mmCIF file with all atom_site columns, C-alpha atoms in Angstrom:
data_model
loop_
_atom_site.group_PDB
_atom_site.id
_atom_site.type_symbol
_atom_site.label_atom_id
_atom_site.label_alt_id
_atom_site.label_comp_id
_atom_site.label_asym_id
_atom_site.label_entity_id
_atom_site.label_seq_id
_atom_site.pdbx_PDB_ins_code
_atom_site.Cartn_x
_atom_site.Cartn_y
_atom_site.Cartn_z
_atom_site.occupancy
_atom_site.B_iso_or_equiv
_atom_site.pdbx_formal_charge
_atom_site.auth_seq_id
_atom_site.auth_comp_id
_atom_site.auth_asym_id
_atom_site.auth_atom_id
_atom_site.pdbx_PDB_model_num
ATOM 1   C CA . LYS N 1 1   ? -115.952 92.083  -167.604 1.00 82.00 ? 1   LYS N CA 1
ATOM 2   C CA . GLN N 1 2   ? -119.296 93.838  -167.702 1.00 88.00 ? 2   GLN N CA 1
ATOM 3   C CA . GLU N 1 3   ? -119.687 96.752  -165.304 1.00 91.00 ? 3   GLU N CA 1
ATOM 4   C CA . VAL N 1 4   ? -122.874 98.698  -164.712 1.00 95.00 ? 4   VAL N CA 1
ATOM 5   C CA . THR N 1 5   ? -122.991 102.231 -163.328 1.00 96.00 ? 5   THR N CA 1
ATOM 6   C CA . GLN N 1 6   ? -126.026 104.224 -162.240 1.00 97.00 ? 6   GLN N CA 1
ATOM 7   C CA . ILE N 1 7   ? -126.199 107.988 -161.958 1.00 93.00 ? 7   ILE N CA 1
ATOM 8   C CA . PRO N 1 8   ? -127.247 109.741 -159.821 1.00 93.00 ? 8   PRO N CA 1
ATOM 9   C CA . ALA N 1 9   ? -126.795 107.697 -156.638 1.00 94.00 ? 9   ALA N CA 1
ATOM 10  C CA . ALA N 1 10  ? -129.674 109.585 -155.028 1.00 96.00 ? 10  ALA N CA 1
ATOM 11  C CA . LEU N 1 11  ? -132.359 111.926 -156.261 1.00 96.00 ? 11  LEU N CA 1
ATOM 12  C CA . SER N 1 12  ? -134.991 113.990 -154.475 1.00 97.00 ? 12  SER N CA 1
ATOM 13  C CA . VAL N 1 13  ? -137.778 115.616 -156.482 1.00 97.00 ? 13  VAL N CA 1
ATOM 14  C CA . PRO N 1 14  ? -141.133 117.276 -155.758 1.00 97.00 ? 14  PRO N CA 1
ATOM 15  C CA . GLU N 1 15  ? -144.293 115.374 -156.572 1.00 98.00 ? 15  GLU N CA 1
ATOM 16  C CA . GLY N 1 16  ? -145.458 115.701 -160.165 1.00 97.00 ? 16  GLY N CA 1
ATOM 17  C CA . GLU N 1 17  ? -142.021 116.151 -161.687 1.00 97.00 ? 17  GLU N CA 1
ATOM 18  C CA . ASN N 1 18  ? -140.869 114.066 -164.630 1.00 97.00 ? 18  ASN N CA 1
ATOM 19  C CA . LEU N 1 19  ? -137.493 112.455 -164.032 1.00 96.00 ? 19  LEU N CA 1
ATOM 20  C CA . VAL N 1 20  ? -134.808 110.374 -165.705 1.00 96.00 ? 20  VAL N CA 1
ATOM 21  C CA . LEU N 1 21  ? -132.582 107.753 -164.136 1.00 97.00 ? 21  LEU N CA 1
ATOM 22  C CA . ASN N 1 22  ? -129.419 106.789 -165.981 1.00 97.00 ? 22  ASN N CA 1
ATOM 23  C CA . CYS N 1 23  ? -127.649 103.468 -166.380 1.00 97.00 ? 23  CYS N CA 1
ATOM 24  C CA . SER N 1 24  ? -124.462 102.797 -168.332 1.00 97.00 ? 24  SER N CA 1
ATOM 25  C CA . PHE N 1 25  ? -122.733 99.520  -169.119 1.00 95.00 ? 25  PHE N CA 1
ATOM 26  C CA . THR N 1 26  ? -119.224 98.855  -170.390 1.00 93.00 ? 26  THR N CA 1
ATOM 27  C CA . ASP N 1 27  ? -119.817 95.947  -172.792 1.00 89.00 ? 27  ASP N CA 1
ATOM 28  C CA . SER N 1 28  ? -122.421 96.473  -175.500 1.00 88.00 ? 28  SER N CA 1
ATOM 29  C CA . ALA N 1 29  ? -122.778 92.709  -176.049 1.00 88.00 ? 29  ALA N CA 1
ATOM 30  C CA . ILE N 1 30  ? -125.782 92.287  -173.799 1.00 88.00 ? 30  ILE N CA 1
ATOM 31  C CA . TYR N 1 31  ? -128.714 89.913  -174.103 1.00 85.00 ? 31  TYR N CA 1
ATOM 32  C CA . ASN N 1 32  ? -131.145 92.191  -172.327 1.00 89.00 ? 32  ASN N CA 1
ATOM 33  C CA . LEU N 1 33  ? -131.355 94.960  -169.761 1.00 92.00 ? 33  LEU N CA 1
ATOM 34  C CA . GLN N 1 34  ? -133.781 95.123  -166.868 1.00 93.00 ? 34  GLN N CA 1
ATOM 35  C CA . TRP N 1 35  ? -134.961 97.749  -164.454 1.00 96.00 ? 35  TRP N CA 1
ATOM 36  C CA . PHE N 1 36  ? -136.029 96.766  -160.940 1.00 96.00 ? 36  PHE N CA 1
ATOM 37  C CA . ARG N 1 37  ? -137.584 98.552  -158.021 1.00 97.00 ? 37  ARG N CA 1
ATOM 38  C CA . GLN N 1 38  ? -136.596 97.773  -154.434 1.00 95.00 ? 38  GLN N CA 1
ATOM 39  C CA . ASP N 1 39  ? -138.502 99.070  -151.429 1.00 94.00 ? 39  ASP N CA 1
ATOM 40  C CA . PRO N 1 40  ? -136.679 99.294  -148.073 1.00 88.00 ? 40  PRO N CA 1
ATOM 41  C CA . GLY N 1 41  ? -136.221 95.873  -146.525 1.00 84.00 ? 41  GLY N CA 1
ATOM 42  C CA . LYS N 1 42  ? -137.913 94.167  -149.471 1.00 86.00 ? 42  LYS N CA 1
ATOM 43  C CA . GLY N 1 43  ? -136.958 92.112  -152.482 1.00 89.00 ? 43  GLY N CA 1
ATOM 44  C CA . LEU N 1 44  ? -136.717 93.283  -156.068 1.00 93.00 ? 44  LEU N CA 1
ATOM 45  C CA . THR N 1 45  ? -139.708 93.846  -158.310 1.00 93.00 ? 45  THR N CA 1
ATOM 46  C CA . SER N 1 46  ? -139.161 93.714  -162.052 1.00 91.00 ? 46  SER N CA 1
ATOM 47  C CA . LEU N 1 47  ? -140.367 96.876  -163.795 1.00 95.00 ? 47  LEU N CA 1
ATOM 48  C CA . LEU N 1 48  ? -139.251 96.625  -167.413 1.00 95.00 ? 48  LEU N CA 1
ATOM 49  C CA . LEU N 1 49  ? -137.152 94.263  -169.507 1.00 92.00 ? 49  LEU N CA 1
ATOM 50  C CA . ILE N 1 50  ? -135.666 95.390  -172.815 1.00 92.00 ? 50  ILE N CA 1
ATOM 51  C CA . GLN N 1 51  ? -134.337 92.728  -175.160 1.00 89.00 ? 51  GLN N CA 1
ATOM 52  C CA . SER N 1 52  ? -131.143 93.571  -177.050 1.00 89.00 ? 52  SER N CA 1
ATOM 53  C CA . SER N 1 53  ? -133.082 93.963  -180.310 1.00 91.00 ? 53  SER N CA 1
ATOM 54  C CA . GLN N 1 54  ? -135.479 96.504  -178.791 1.00 93.00 ? 54  GLN N CA 1
ATOM 55  C CA . ARG N 1 55  ? -135.050 100.233 -178.250 1.00 95.00 ? 55  ARG N CA 1
ATOM 56  C CA . GLU N 1 56  ? -137.608 100.847 -175.540 1.00 96.00 ? 56  GLU N CA 1
ATOM 57  C CA . GLN N 1 57  ? -140.342 99.435  -173.338 1.00 96.00 ? 57  GLN N CA 1
ATOM 58  C CA . THR N 1 58  ? -143.252 101.187 -171.665 1.00 97.00 ? 58  THR N CA 1
ATOM 59  C CA . SER N 1 59  ? -145.427 100.338 -168.707 1.00 95.00 ? 59  SER N CA 1
ATOM 60  C CA . GLY N 1 60  ? -147.837 102.959 -167.439 1.00 97.00 ? 60  GLY N CA 1
ATOM 61  C CA . ARG N 1 61  ? -145.862 106.029 -166.363 1.00 97.00 ? 61  ARG N CA 1
ATOM 62  C CA . LEU N 1 62  ? -142.545 104.236 -166.904 1.00 98.00 ? 62  LEU N CA 1
ATOM 63  C CA . ASN N 1 63  ? -140.532 104.201 -170.092 1.00 98.00 ? 63  ASN N CA 1
ATOM 64  C CA . ALA N 1 64  ? -137.147 102.539 -170.446 1.00 97.00 ? 64  ALA N CA 1
ATOM 65  C CA . SER N 1 65  ? -134.849 103.033 -173.417 1.00 97.00 ? 65  SER N CA 1
ATOM 66  C CA . LEU N 1 66  ? -131.796 101.120 -174.543 1.00 97.00 ? 66  LEU N CA 1
ATOM 67  C CA . ASP N 1 67  ? -128.912 102.311 -176.718 1.00 96.00 ? 67  ASP N CA 1
ATOM 68  C CA . LYS N 1 68  ? -126.445 99.450  -177.016 1.00 92.00 ? 68  LYS N CA 1
ATOM 69  C CA . SER N 1 69  ? -123.989 101.362 -179.191 1.00 92.00 ? 69  SER N CA 1
ATOM 70  C CA . SER N 1 70  ? -123.437 103.979 -176.494 1.00 94.00 ? 70  SER N CA 1
ATOM 71  C CA . GLY N 1 71  ? -123.836 101.555 -173.595 1.00 95.00 ? 71  GLY N CA 1
ATOM 72  C CA . ARG N 1 72  ? -126.710 103.470 -172.027 1.00 97.00 ? 72  ARG N CA 1
ATOM 73  C CA . SER N 1 73  ? -130.200 102.918 -170.741 1.00 97.00 ? 73  SER N CA 1
ATOM 74  C CA . THR N 1 74  ? -132.569 105.415 -169.196 1.00 97.00 ? 74  THR N CA 1
ATOM 75  C CA . LEU N 1 75  ? -135.672 104.997 -167.071 1.00 97.00 ? 75  LEU N CA 1
ATOM 76  C CA . TYR N 1 76  ? -138.146 107.819 -167.476 1.00 97.00 ? 76  TYR N CA 1
ATOM 77  C CA . ILE N 1 77  ? -140.805 108.289 -164.796 1.00 98.00 ? 77  ILE N CA 1
ATOM 78  C CA . ALA N 1 78  ? -143.623 110.638 -165.691 1.00 98.00 ? 78  ALA N CA 1
ATOM 79  C CA . ALA N 1 79  ? -145.604 112.655 -163.164 1.00 98.00 ? 79  ALA N CA 1
ATOM 80  C CA . SER N 1 80  ? -143.777 111.251 -160.160 1.00 97.00 ? 80  SER N CA 1
ATOM 81  C CA . GLN N 1 81  ? -145.710 110.345 -156.992 1.00 97.00 ? 81  GLN N CA 1
ATOM 82  C CA . PRO N 1 82  ? -144.605 109.784 -153.377 1.00 97.00 ? 82  PRO N CA 1
ATOM 83  C CA . GLY N 1 83  ? -145.346 106.084 -153.906 1.00 97.00 ? 83  GLY N CA 1
ATOM 84  C CA . ASP N 1 84  ? -142.542 106.001 -156.480 1.00 98.00 ? 84  ASP N CA 1
ATOM 85  C CA . SER N 1 85  ? -140.000 106.519 -153.675 1.00 98.00 ? 85  SER N CA 1
ATOM 86  C CA . ALA N 1 86  ? -137.710 103.480 -153.727 1.00 97.00 ? 86  ALA N CA 1
ATOM 87  C CA . THR N 1 87  ? -134.339 102.308 -154.974 1.00 96.00 ? 87  THR N CA 1
ATOM 88  C CA . TYR N 1 88  ? -134.191 101.659 -158.702 1.00 97.00 ? 88  TYR N CA 1
ATOM 89  C CA . LEU N 1 89  ? -131.700 99.123  -159.979 1.00 97.00 ? 89  LEU N CA 1
ATOM 90  C CA . CYS N 1 90  ? -130.668 98.383  -163.525 1.00 96.00 ? 90  CYS N CA 1
ATOM 91  C CA . ALA N 1 91  ? -129.096 95.089  -164.497 1.00 94.00 ? 91  ALA N CA 1
ATOM 92  C CA . ALA N 1 92  ? -127.537 93.840  -167.720 1.00 93.00 ? 92  ALA N CA 1
ATOM 93  C CA . THR N 1 93  ? -127.427 90.240  -168.898 1.00 88.00 ? 93  THR N CA 1
ATOM 94  C CA . PRO N 1 94  ? -124.077 89.728  -170.623 1.00 83.00 ? 94  PRO N CA 1
ATOM 95  C CA . GLY N 1 95  ? -123.495 87.654  -173.709 1.00 74.00 ? 95  GLY N CA 1
ATOM 96  C CA . GLU N 1 96  ? -125.488 86.300  -176.584 1.00 59.00 ? 96  GLU N CA 1
ATOM 97  C CA . TYR N 1 97  ? -127.522 84.064  -174.332 1.00 55.00 ? 97  TYR N CA 1
ATOM 98  C CA . GLY N 1 98  ? -126.894 84.864  -170.765 1.00 58.00 ? 98  GLY N CA 1
ATOM 99  C CA . ASN N 1 99  ? -128.716 84.418  -167.540 1.00 70.00 ? 99  ASN N CA 1
ATOM 100 C CA . LYS N 1 100 ? -126.499 86.100  -165.022 1.00 82.00 ? 100 LYS N CA 1
ATOM 101 C CA . LEU N 1 101 ? -127.464 89.641  -164.149 1.00 89.00 ? 101 LEU N CA 1
ATOM 102 C CA . VAL N 1 102 ? -124.825 92.295  -163.531 1.00 92.00 ? 102 VAL N CA 1
ATOM 103 C CA . PHE N 1 103 ? -126.290 95.013  -161.349 1.00 95.00 ? 103 PHE N CA 1
ATOM 104 C CA . GLY N 1 104 ? -125.624 98.670  -160.880 1.00 96.00 ? 104 GLY N CA 1
ATOM 105 C CA . ALA N 1 105 ? -125.509 100.065 -157.334 1.00 95.00 ? 105 ALA N CA 1
ATOM 106 C CA . GLY N 1 106 ? -128.905 101.713 -157.742 1.00 96.00 ? 106 GLY N CA 1
ATOM 107 C CA . THR N 1 107 ? -130.478 105.162 -157.555 1.00 97.00 ? 107 THR N CA 1
ATOM 108 C CA . ILE N 1 108 ? -132.340 106.050 -154.366 1.00 96.00 ? 108 ILE N CA 1
ATOM 109 C CA . LEU N 1 109 ? -135.365 108.115 -155.347 1.00 98.00 ? 109 LEU N CA 1
ATOM 110 C CA . ARG N 1 110 ? -137.386 110.256 -152.970 1.00 97.00 ? 110 ARG N CA 1
ATOM 111 C CA . VAL N 1 111 ? -140.512 111.983 -154.214 1.00 98.00 ? 111 VAL N CA 1
ATOM 112 C CA . LYS N 1 112 ? -141.658 114.706 -151.846 1.00 97.00 ? 112 LYS N CA 1
ATOM 113 C CA . SER N 1 113 ? -145.343 115.516 -151.410 1.00 94.00 ? 113 SER N CA 1
ATOM 114 C CA . ASN X 2 1   ? -149.145 82.585  -154.457 1.00 60.00 ? 1   ASN X CA 1
ATOM 115 C CA . ALA X 2 2   ? -146.592 81.678  -157.112 1.00 69.00 ? 2   ALA X CA 1
ATOM 116 C CA . GLY X 2 3   ? -143.115 82.992  -156.477 1.00 92.00 ? 3   GLY X CA 1
ATOM 117 C CA . VAL X 2 4   ? -139.814 82.539  -154.710 1.00 95.00 ? 4   VAL X CA 1
ATOM 118 C CA . THR X 2 5   ? -139.774 81.835  -150.988 1.00 96.00 ? 5   THR X CA 1
ATOM 119 C CA . GLN X 2 6   ? -136.681 82.265  -148.839 1.00 96.00 ? 6   GLN X CA 1
ATOM 120 C CA . THR X 2 7   ? -136.180 80.948  -145.333 1.00 96.00 ? 7   THR X CA 1
ATOM 121 C CA . PRO X 2 8   ? -135.188 82.182  -142.841 1.00 96.00 ? 8   PRO X CA 1
ATOM 122 C CA . LYS X 2 9   ? -135.845 85.918  -143.186 1.00 95.00 ? 9   LYS X CA 1
ATOM 123 C CA . PHE X 2 10  ? -133.387 86.912  -140.462 1.00 96.00 ? 10  PHE X CA 1
ATOM 124 C CA . ARG X 2 11  ? -130.484 85.174  -138.786 1.00 96.00 ? 11  ARG X CA 1
ATOM 125 C CA . VAL X 2 12  ? -127.637 86.045  -136.453 1.00 97.00 ? 12  VAL X CA 1
ATOM 126 C CA . LEU X 2 13  ? -124.614 83.751  -136.448 1.00 97.00 ? 13  LEU X CA 1
ATOM 127 C CA . LYS X 2 14  ? -121.435 83.665  -134.466 1.00 97.00 ? 14  LYS X CA 1
ATOM 128 C CA . THR X 2 15  ? -118.140 83.571  -136.349 1.00 98.00 ? 15  THR X CA 1
ATOM 129 C CA . GLY X 2 16  ? -117.319 80.015  -137.325 1.00 97.00 ? 16  GLY X CA 1
ATOM 130 C CA . GLN X 2 17  ? -120.894 78.700  -137.205 1.00 97.00 ? 17  GLN X CA 1
ATOM 131 C CA . SER X 2 18  ? -122.514 77.117  -140.232 1.00 96.00 ? 18  SER X CA 1
ATOM 132 C CA . MET X 2 19  ? -125.990 77.499  -141.687 1.00 96.00 ? 19  MET X CA 1
ATOM 133 C CA . THR X 2 20  ? -128.087 76.795  -144.756 1.00 97.00 ? 20  THR X CA 1
ATOM 134 C CA . LEU X 2 21  ? -130.404 79.197  -146.523 1.00 97.00 ? 21  LEU X CA 1
ATOM 135 C CA . LEU X 2 22  ? -133.308 77.656  -148.393 1.00 97.00 ? 22  LEU X CA 1
ATOM 136 C CA . CYS X 2 23  ? -134.855 78.957  -151.593 1.00 98.00 ? 23  CYS X CA 1
ATOM 137 C CA . ALA X 2 24  ? -137.986 77.403  -153.062 1.00 98.00 ? 24  ALA X CA 1
ATOM 138 C CA . GLN X 2 25  ? -139.787 78.332  -156.295 1.00 97.00 ? 25  GLN X CA 1
ATOM 139 C CA . ASP X 2 26  ? -143.061 76.972  -157.652 1.00 96.00 ? 26  ASP X CA 1
ATOM 140 C CA . MET X 2 27  ? -142.866 78.301  -161.221 1.00 94.00 ? 27  MET X CA 1
ATOM 141 C CA . ASN X 2 28  ? -141.017 75.335  -162.693 1.00 94.00 ? 28  ASN X CA 1
ATOM 142 C CA . HIS X 2 29  ? -138.086 77.592  -163.572 1.00 94.00 ? 29  HIS X CA 1
ATOM 143 C CA . GLU X 2 30  ? -134.895 75.938  -164.768 1.00 93.00 ? 30  GLU X CA 1
ATOM 144 C CA . TYR X 2 31  ? -132.522 78.651  -163.578 1.00 93.00 ? 31  TYR X CA 1
ATOM 145 C CA . MET X 2 32  ? -131.929 79.691  -159.989 1.00 95.00 ? 32  MET X CA 1
ATOM 146 C CA . TYR X 2 33  ? -129.472 82.148  -158.459 1.00 95.00 ? 33  TYR X CA 1
ATOM 147 C CA . TRP X 2 34  ? -128.093 83.356  -155.158 1.00 97.00 ? 34  TRP X CA 1
ATOM 148 C CA . TYR X 2 35  ? -127.038 87.022  -154.859 1.00 97.00 ? 35  TYR X CA 1
ATOM 149 C CA . ARG X 2 36  ? -125.764 89.088  -151.978 1.00 97.00 ? 36  ARG X CA 1
ATOM 150 C CA . GLN X 2 37  ? -126.437 92.789  -151.511 1.00 96.00 ? 37  GLN X CA 1
ATOM 151 C CA . ASP X 2 38  ? -124.150 95.029  -149.491 1.00 94.00 ? 38  ASP X CA 1
ATOM 152 C CA . PRO X 2 39  ? -124.663 98.738  -148.705 1.00 86.00 ? 39  PRO X CA 1
ATOM 153 C CA . GLY X 2 40  ? -123.757 101.026 -151.601 1.00 80.00 ? 40  GLY X CA 1
ATOM 154 C CA . MET X 2 41  ? -123.228 98.128  -153.955 1.00 82.00 ? 41  MET X CA 1
ATOM 155 C CA . GLY X 2 42  ? -125.364 96.337  -156.448 1.00 86.00 ? 42  GLY X CA 1
ATOM 156 C CA . LEU X 2 43  ? -126.294 92.714  -156.067 1.00 94.00 ? 43  LEU X CA 1
ATOM 157 C CA . ARG X 2 44  ? -123.429 90.327  -156.726 1.00 95.00 ? 44  ARG X CA 1
ATOM 158 C CA . LEU X 2 45  ? -123.862 86.766  -157.940 1.00 94.00 ? 45  LEU X CA 1
ATOM 159 C CA . ILE X 2 46  ? -122.620 84.051  -155.569 1.00 96.00 ? 46  ILE X CA 1
ATOM 160 C CA . HIS X 2 47  ? -123.649 80.803  -157.288 1.00 96.00 ? 47  HIS X CA 1
ATOM 161 C CA . TYR X 2 48  ? -126.241 79.772  -159.812 1.00 94.00 ? 48  TYR X CA 1
ATOM 162 C CA . SER X 2 49  ? -127.854 76.675  -161.289 1.00 94.00 ? 49  SER X CA 1
ATOM 163 C CA . VAL X 2 50  ? -129.070 76.005  -164.827 1.00 91.00 ? 50  VAL X CA 1
ATOM 164 C CA . GLY X 2 51  ? -131.076 72.933  -163.888 1.00 93.00 ? 51  GLY X CA 1
ATOM 165 C CA . GLU X 2 52  ? -131.626 70.182  -161.351 1.00 95.00 ? 52  GLU X CA 1
ATOM 166 C CA . GLY X 2 53  ? -128.353 68.665  -160.230 1.00 95.00 ? 53  GLY X CA 1
ATOM 167 C CA . THR X 2 54  ? -126.195 71.478  -161.645 1.00 94.00 ? 54  THR X CA 1
ATOM 168 C CA . THR X 2 55  ? -124.382 74.354  -159.945 1.00 95.00 ? 55  THR X CA 1
ATOM 169 C CA . ALA X 2 56  ? -121.819 76.922  -161.038 1.00 93.00 ? 56  ALA X CA 1
ATOM 170 C CA . LYS X 2 57  ? -119.757 79.694  -159.453 1.00 94.00 ? 57  LYS X CA 1
ATOM 171 C CA . GLY X 2 58  ? -120.645 83.319  -159.814 1.00 92.00 ? 58  GLY X CA 1
ATOM 172 C CA . GLU X 2 59  ? -118.687 86.453  -159.049 1.00 90.00 ? 59  GLU X CA 1
ATOM 173 C CA . VAL X 2 60  ? -118.168 85.973  -155.280 1.00 95.00 ? 60  VAL X CA 1
ATOM 174 C CA . PRO X 2 61  ? -118.361 82.213  -154.509 1.00 96.00 ? 61  PRO X CA 1
ATOM 175 C CA . ASP X 2 62  ? -115.671 81.879  -151.817 1.00 96.00 ? 62  ASP X CA 1
ATOM 176 C CA . GLY X 2 63  ? -116.978 80.694  -148.443 1.00 96.00 ? 63  GLY X CA 1
ATOM 177 C CA . TYR X 2 64  ? -120.275 79.418  -149.881 1.00 98.00 ? 64  TYR X CA 1
ATOM 178 C CA . ASN X 2 65  ? -121.544 76.121  -151.228 1.00 97.00 ? 65  ASN X CA 1
ATOM 179 C CA . VAL X 2 66  ? -124.802 75.311  -153.004 1.00 97.00 ? 66  VAL X CA 1
ATOM 180 C CA . SER X 2 67  ? -126.897 72.326  -153.951 1.00 97.00 ? 67  SER X CA 1
ATOM 181 C CA . ARG X 2 68  ? -129.834 71.789  -156.304 1.00 97.00 ? 68  ARG X CA 1
ATOM 182 C CA . LEU X 2 69  ? -131.079 68.283  -155.605 1.00 95.00 ? 69  LEU X CA 1
ATOM 183 C CA . LYS X 2 70  ? -134.644 69.147  -156.607 1.00 96.00 ? 70  LYS X CA 1
ATOM 184 C CA . LYS X 2 71  ? -135.662 71.502  -159.391 1.00 96.00 ? 71  LYS X CA 1
ATOM 185 C CA . GLN X 2 72  ? -137.737 73.677  -157.088 1.00 97.00 ? 72  GLN X CA 1
ATOM 186 C CA . ASN X 2 73  ? -135.116 74.107  -154.353 1.00 98.00 ? 73  ASN X CA 1
ATOM 187 C CA . PHE X 2 74  ? -131.729 75.843  -154.267 1.00 98.00 ? 74  PHE X CA 1
ATOM 188 C CA . LEU X 2 75  ? -129.762 75.744  -151.028 1.00 98.00 ? 75  LEU X CA 1
ATOM 189 C CA . LEU X 2 76  ? -126.952 78.105  -150.036 1.00 98.00 ? 76  LEU X CA 1
ATOM 190 C CA . GLY X 2 77  ? -124.578 76.955  -147.320 1.00 98.00 ? 77  GLY X CA 1
ATOM 191 C CA . LEU X 2 78  ? -122.076 78.845  -145.235 1.00 96.00 ? 78  LEU X CA 1
ATOM 192 C CA . GLU X 2 79  ? -119.481 76.424  -143.946 1.00 92.00 ? 79  GLU X CA 1
ATOM 193 C CA . SER X 2 80  ? -117.753 78.679  -141.416 1.00 96.00 ? 80  SER X CA 1
ATOM 194 C CA . ALA X 2 81  ? -119.377 82.078  -141.175 1.00 96.00 ? 81  ALA X CA 1
ATOM 195 C CA . ALA X 2 82  ? -117.216 85.216  -141.156 1.00 97.00 ? 82  ALA X CA 1
ATOM 196 C CA . PRO X 2 83  ? -118.184 88.836  -140.404 1.00 97.00 ? 83  PRO X CA 1
ATOM 197 C CA . SER X 2 84  ? -117.513 89.649  -144.084 1.00 96.00 ? 84  SER X CA 1
ATOM 198 C CA . GLN X 2 85  ? -120.524 87.475  -144.923 1.00 97.00 ? 85  GLN X CA 1
ATOM 199 C CA . THR X 2 86  ? -122.874 89.852  -143.123 1.00 97.00 ? 86  THR X CA 1
ATOM 200 C CA . SER X 2 87  ? -125.215 90.823  -145.929 1.00 97.00 ? 87  SER X CA 1
ATOM 201 C CA . VAL X 2 88  ? -128.680 90.503  -147.364 1.00 97.00 ? 88  VAL X CA 1
ATOM 202 C CA . TYR X 2 89  ? -129.027 87.384  -149.497 1.00 98.00 ? 89  TYR X CA 1
ATOM 203 C CA . PHE X 2 90  ? -131.474 87.156  -152.360 1.00 97.00 ? 90  PHE X CA 1
ATOM 204 C CA . CYS X 2 91  ? -132.562 84.127  -154.311 1.00 97.00 ? 91  CYS X CA 1
ATOM 205 C CA . ALA X 2 92  ? -133.980 84.470  -157.814 1.00 94.00 ? 92  ALA X CA 1
ATOM 206 C CA . SER X 2 93  ? -135.267 82.249  -160.571 1.00 94.00 ? 93  SER X CA 1
ATOM 207 C CA . ASN X 2 94  ? -136.164 82.524  -164.228 1.00 90.00 ? 94  ASN X CA 1
ATOM 208 C CA . ALA X 2 95  ? -137.030 80.474  -167.268 1.00 85.00 ? 95  ALA X CA 1
ATOM 209 C CA . GLY X 2 96  ? -133.825 81.444  -169.055 1.00 71.00 ? 96  GLY X CA 1
ATOM 210 C CA . GLY X 2 97  ? -133.366 84.698  -170.944 1.00 65.00 ? 97  GLY X CA 1
ATOM 211 C CA . TYR X 2 98  ? -136.534 86.182  -169.547 1.00 70.00 ? 98  TYR X CA 1
ATOM 212 C CA . GLY X 2 99  ? -137.747 88.072  -166.524 1.00 78.00 ? 99  GLY X CA 1
ATOM 213 C CA . TYR X 2 100 ? -136.539 87.217  -163.068 1.00 88.00 ? 100 TYR X CA 1
ATOM 214 C CA . THR X 2 101 ? -138.538 86.617  -159.895 1.00 91.00 ? 101 THR X CA 1
ATOM 215 C CA . PHE X 2 102 ? -136.761 87.484  -156.657 1.00 93.00 ? 102 PHE X CA 1
ATOM 216 C CA . GLY X 2 103 ? -137.397 86.326  -153.123 1.00 94.00 ? 103 GLY X CA 1
ATOM 217 C CA . SER X 2 104 ? -137.834 88.817  -150.289 1.00 93.00 ? 104 SER X CA 1
ATOM 218 C CA . GLY X 2 105 ? -134.329 88.241  -148.932 1.00 95.00 ? 105 GLY X CA 1
ATOM 219 C CA . THR X 2 106 ? -132.543 86.884  -145.870 1.00 96.00 ? 106 THR X CA 1
ATOM 220 C CA . ARG X 2 107 ? -130.791 89.373  -143.627 1.00 96.00 ? 107 ARG X CA 1
ATOM 221 C CA . LEU X 2 108 ? -127.740 87.657  -142.119 1.00 97.00 ? 108 LEU X CA 1
ATOM 222 C CA . THR X 2 109 ? -125.526 89.135  -139.418 1.00 97.00 ? 109 THR X CA 1
ATOM 223 C CA . VAL X 2 110 ? -122.303 87.409  -138.398 1.00 97.00 ? 110 VAL X CA 1
ATOM 224 C CA . VAL X 2 111 ? -120.881 88.577  -135.069 1.00 97.00 ? 111 VAL X CA 1
#
């Protein structure tokens, strides 16, 4: 059974700092891995999706990497801003062709101005 | 605007009452999902559908039923609500193997 773990559970950083959020998964047989952002009381917004054949994806100040062999993914946020404050969730899609996401519990990020 | 719409946004139920949550998507997606989110935990899959007329159980299906009579709609029913079903419920859809679109959630409290 696939399990996804995110470390740290919470993170507080000063504005402008570069930061890394970590995600690990127990079964390397994944179809893809996604990172989401969730603002308080809101739904999930997809940030980056990495297919199993890819090593990384970039969007603006965000870069996500995937290492299937070690069961790890990282989300790198450059030059953090107060507007980046949110909960960040990673989710793995198990199997060769899967549709069901398995989520981590999330990292609550606070960027202080 | 294209997306996933959930109704209602908030609901309070008494133990033993029943209700239906509605999810509607206008992106012609084949796949639809219901998740629940509890404090300190990630989202957990309740039921899902791979196409009109199909449903399947997810990780935590007990106490819930679903129906997908029309491609654009996915209904989640609680037959006899229990306090353990107090949660935030999210609906999502996708075209299969690609990015997901989530609704804004339904906050349900069972007293």
